Amino acid sequence: PALMAVRAFCHALRQRRTSCTAEGTPTLASWSGNIGDIPKEECHRHQRKQDTGLYANVKAAYNSKALPPLGRSDHNLVVLTPQYKPLVQRQPASTRTVRKWSPEAVESLQGCFEATQWDVLCDPHNQDIDEVTSCVTDYINFCVDSIVPSKTIRCFANNKRWVTSNLKYLLNQKKRAFKTGDTEELKRVQTELRIRIKEAKEELMRT
């Protein structure tokens, strides 16, 4: 029975590893469990500990060090020291340019479009819809580049593209409110955070 349990465990482990590989999981995944089907009574009778293994999808992810069991536990303690480098350390930060949209910038852009003589842009291309589309698109991009300010930001491998400095400030406010036990402030910050996250995602879609 113990051998059958080991085979079943190994089969389940292979299936789980195959599923992670198929999903293309870029992060560390680990599983733990008892290899043998050994009752606790047998462990106490023979003065042995149950065998529990830790398995990961990264080779040599941890260094292990055995320690005595805690109290009357039937498991020995094992200290695991990670050896792998997180994704944020393996990939360098990249830079990208984003637009700083604001109500003032949108109003200025609308004023620019209202003052534009569109016939002057479209008439030279007659009825060629492709050339008209290209001309209008180039003009709109020119107006956006001239009116809407831009800035260069650094993006790390573990950062969401829509997470801004304002969102990080609100997240820190939420942590402080949680630590102090101020439920009203926590509720207020959570509501504002939900609104700002939605706005940040919509702004990312426009850029």
Short mmCIF file of C-alpha atoms in Angstrom, two decimals:
data_model
loop_
_atom_site.label_atom_id
_atom_site.label_comp_id
_atom_site.label_asym_id
_atom_site.label_seq_id
_atom_site.Cartn_x
_atom_site.Cartn_y
_atom_site.Cartn_z
CA PRO A 1 0.00 0.00 0.00
CA ALA A 2 2.83 2.42 0.75
CA LEU A 3 4.35 1.85 -2.71
CA MET A 4 1.00 2.48 -4.37
CA ALA A 5 0.63 5.72 -2.40
CA VAL A 6 4.08 6.86 -3.55
CA ARG A 7 3.23 6.11 -7.18
CA ALA A 8 -0.09 7.94 -6.92
CA PHE A 9 1.61 10.93 -5.34
CA CYS A 10 4.29 11.04 -8.06
CA HIS A 11 1.61 10.78 -10.76
CA ALA A 12 -0.34 13.71 -9.26
CA LEU A 13 2.88 15.70 -8.98
CA ARG A 14 3.73 15.12 -12.65
CA GLN A 15 0.24 16.17 -13.70
CA ARG A 16 0.47 19.39 -11.68
CA ARG A 17 3.88 20.23 -13.10
CA THR A 18 2.65 19.55 -16.64
CA SER A 19 -0.34 21.86 -16.15
CA CYS A 20 1.93 24.66 -14.88
CA THR A 21 4.23 24.23 -17.87
CA ALA A 22 1.27 24.34 -20.25
CA GLU A 23 -0.02 27.52 -18.64
CA GLY A 24 3.38 29.15 -19.04
CA THR A 25 3.52 30.18 -15.39
CA PRO A 26 6.48 32.62 -15.02
CA THR A 27 6.42 32.61 -11.22
CA LEU A 28 7.55 30.10 -8.64
CA ALA A 29 4.99 27.40 -7.82
CA SER A 30 5.48 24.87 -5.03
CA TRP A 31 3.59 21.93 -3.52
CA SER A 32 4.02 20.01 -0.30
CA GLY A 33 2.56 16.78 1.01
CA ASN A 34 3.18 13.40 2.63
CA ILE A 35 4.79 10.87 0.33
CA GLY A 36 3.97 7.71 2.25
CA ASP A 37 0.66 6.63 3.70
CA ILE A 38 2.02 6.01 7.21
CA PRO A 39 -0.44 6.26 10.12
CA LYS A 40 0.54 8.41 13.09
CA GLU A 41 0.32 5.34 15.35
CA GLU A 42 3.03 3.62 13.33
CA CYS A 43 5.23 6.72 13.50
CA HIS A 44 5.01 6.90 17.28
CA ARG A 45 5.53 3.14 17.67
CA HIS A 46 8.72 3.09 15.59
CA GLN A 47 9.87 6.55 16.79
CA ARG A 48 10.03 7.96 13.30
CA LYS A 49 8.63 11.11 11.74
CA GLN A 50 6.26 11.41 8.83
CA ASP A 51 7.96 12.29 5.54
CA THR A 52 6.69 15.49 3.95
CA GLY A 53 8.20 16.76 0.72
CA LEU A 54 8.29 20.20 -0.89
CA TYR A 55 8.32 20.37 -4.68
CA ALA A 56 8.72 23.38 -6.98
CA ASN A 57 8.76 24.15 -10.70
CA VAL A 58 12.22 25.77 -10.34
CA LYS A 59 15.24 23.50 -9.94
CA ALA A 60 17.33 24.11 -6.79
CA ALA A 61 14.97 26.86 -5.68
CA TYR A 62 15.75 26.39 -1.98
CA ASN A 63 18.50 25.31 0.36
CA SER A 64 17.18 23.20 3.24
CA LYS A 65 18.34 22.78 6.83
CA ALA A 66 16.80 20.21 9.19
CA LEU A 67 15.76 21.20 12.72
CA PRO A 68 14.14 19.28 15.59
CA PRO A 69 10.33 19.05 15.73
CA LEU A 70 8.35 21.78 17.43
CA GLY A 71 6.93 20.51 20.72
CA ARG A 72 5.23 17.13 20.27
CA SER A 73 4.79 17.52 16.52
CA ASP A 74 5.21 14.39 14.39
CA HIS A 75 7.07 16.43 11.74
CA ASN A 76 10.64 17.69 11.83
CA LEU A 77 11.17 21.37 11.07
CA VAL A 78 12.95 22.33 7.87
CA VAL A 79 14.26 25.85 7.21
CA LEU A 80 14.13 26.75 3.52
CA THR A 81 16.33 29.54 2.18
CA PRO A 82 15.36 30.71 -1.32
CA GLN A 83 18.09 30.56 -3.94
CA TYR A 84 16.15 31.76 -6.97
CA LYS A 85 16.02 35.42 -8.05
CA PRO A 86 12.57 37.02 -8.31
CA LEU A 87 11.40 38.30 -11.69
CA VAL A 88 11.89 41.93 -10.62
CA GLN A 89 15.60 41.22 -10.05
CA ARG A 90 16.14 39.18 -13.20
CA GLN A 91 14.68 41.74 -15.61
CA PRO A 92 15.94 45.35 -15.67
CA ALA A 93 13.55 48.27 -15.41
CA SER A 94 12.28 49.71 -18.69
CA THR A 95 11.21 53.24 -19.56
CA ARG A 96 8.14 54.39 -21.44
CA THR A 97 6.47 57.68 -22.31
CA VAL A 98 2.91 58.37 -21.16
CA ARG A 99 0.50 61.28 -21.68
CA LYS A 100 -0.56 63.42 -18.72
CA TRP A 101 -4.25 63.86 -19.52
CA SER A 102 -6.10 66.52 -17.56
CA PRO A 103 -9.37 68.48 -17.97
CA GLU A 104 -7.35 71.50 -19.10
CA ALA A 105 -5.52 69.47 -21.76
CA VAL A 106 -8.78 67.97 -23.04
CA GLU A 107 -10.37 71.43 -23.24
CA SER A 108 -7.40 72.84 -25.15
CA LEU A 109 -7.49 69.89 -27.55
CA GLN A 110 -11.22 70.39 -28.17
CA GLY A 111 -10.59 74.08 -28.87
CA CYS A 112 -7.89 73.15 -31.37
CA PHE A 113 -10.23 70.80 -33.23
CA GLU A 114 -13.05 73.37 -33.25
CA ALA A 115 -10.75 75.98 -34.84
CA THR A 116 -9.50 73.53 -37.48
CA GLN A 117 -10.65 73.99 -41.08
CA TRP A 118 -11.29 70.37 -41.89
CA ASP A 119 -12.24 71.08 -45.51
CA VAL A 120 -8.74 72.37 -46.13
CA LEU A 121 -7.35 69.05 -44.91
CA CYS A 122 -9.78 66.76 -46.70
CA ASP A 123 -10.48 68.48 -50.05
CA PRO A 124 -7.02 67.89 -51.63
CA HIS A 125 -7.52 64.13 -51.31
CA ASN A 126 -10.84 64.17 -53.19
CA GLN A 127 -12.78 60.95 -52.49
CA ASP A 128 -9.82 58.72 -51.50
CA ILE A 129 -10.95 57.51 -48.09
CA ASP A 130 -7.54 55.99 -47.24
CA GLU A 131 -5.66 59.24 -47.83
CA VAL A 132 -8.28 61.27 -45.96
CA THR A 133 -8.09 58.88 -43.00
CA SER A 134 -4.29 59.03 -42.96
CA CYS A 135 -4.26 62.83 -43.17
CA VAL A 136 -6.80 63.31 -40.38
CA THR A 137 -5.06 60.76 -38.15
CA ASP A 138 -1.69 62.44 -38.62
CA TYR A 139 -3.19 65.83 -37.81
CA ILE A 140 -4.88 64.55 -34.64
CA ASN A 141 -1.63 62.96 -33.46
CA PHE A 142 0.18 66.22 -34.18
CA CYS A 143 -2.32 68.17 -32.06
CA VAL A 144 -2.04 65.66 -29.21
CA ASP A 145 1.76 65.82 -29.28
CA SER A 146 1.66 69.62 -29.26
CA ILE A 147 -0.96 70.15 -26.53
CA VAL A 148 -0.98 67.17 -24.15
CA PRO A 149 2.20 67.01 -22.02
CA SER A 150 4.07 63.75 -21.67
CA LYS A 151 6.49 62.26 -19.16
CA THR A 152 8.91 59.34 -19.02
CA ILE A 153 8.38 56.72 -16.31
CA ARG A 154 10.28 53.63 -15.19
CA CYS A 155 8.46 50.29 -15.29
CA PHE A 156 9.61 47.31 -13.25
CA ALA A 157 8.86 43.69 -14.12
CA ASN A 158 6.41 43.24 -11.21
CA ASN A 159 4.61 46.58 -11.67
CA LYS A 160 1.20 46.99 -13.21
CA ARG A 161 1.24 49.59 -15.95
CA TRP A 162 -1.72 51.44 -14.47
CA VAL A 163 -0.24 51.78 -10.96
CA THR A 164 0.76 55.43 -10.56
CA SER A 165 2.40 57.36 -7.74
CA ASN A 166 -1.03 58.62 -6.63
CA LEU A 167 -2.28 55.04 -6.30
CA LYS A 168 0.80 54.08 -4.28
CA TYR A 169 0.12 57.03 -1.97
CA LEU A 170 -3.47 55.86 -1.45
CA LEU A 171 -2.29 52.30 -0.79
CA ASN A 172 0.05 53.60 1.92
CA GLN A 173 -2.85 55.59 3.40
CA LYS A 174 -4.93 52.42 3.49
CA LYS A 175 -2.16 50.55 5.33
CA ARG A 176 -1.83 53.33 7.92
CA ALA A 177 -5.58 53.41 8.50
CA PHE A 178 -5.62 49.62 8.95
CA LYS A 179 -2.76 49.70 11.46
CA THR A 180 -4.37 52.47 13.53
CA GLY A 181 -7.77 50.74 13.47
CA ASP A 182 -9.55 53.78 11.97
CA THR A 183 -12.43 52.03 10.21
CA GLU A 184 -14.01 55.22 8.86
CA GLU A 185 -10.75 56.38 7.28
CA LEU A 186 -10.14 52.88 5.92
CA LYS A 187 -13.57 52.86 4.29
CA ARG A 188 -13.03 56.34 2.80
CA VAL A 189 -9.61 55.48 1.38
CA GLN A 190 -10.91 52.19 -0.05
CA THR A 191 -13.71 54.01 -1.88
CA GLU A 192 -11.32 56.60 -3.29
CA LEU A 193 -8.82 53.90 -4.22
CA ARG A 194 -11.46 52.00 -6.20
CA ILE A 195 -12.33 55.17 -8.15
CA ARG A 196 -8.69 56.07 -8.84
CA ILE A 197 -7.89 52.55 -10.04
CA LYS A 198 -10.72 52.72 -12.56
CA GLU A 199 -9.52 56.14 -13.76
CA ALA A 200 -5.92 54.91 -14.06
CA LYS A 201 -6.97 51.92 -16.17
CA GLU A 202 -9.08 54.14 -18.44
CA GLU A 203 -6.17 56.55 -18.86
CA LEU A 204 -3.89 53.66 -19.79
CA MET A 205 -6.35 52.60 -22.49
CA ARG A 206 -6.22 56.10 -24.00
CA THR A 207 -2.43 56.17 -24.24
#
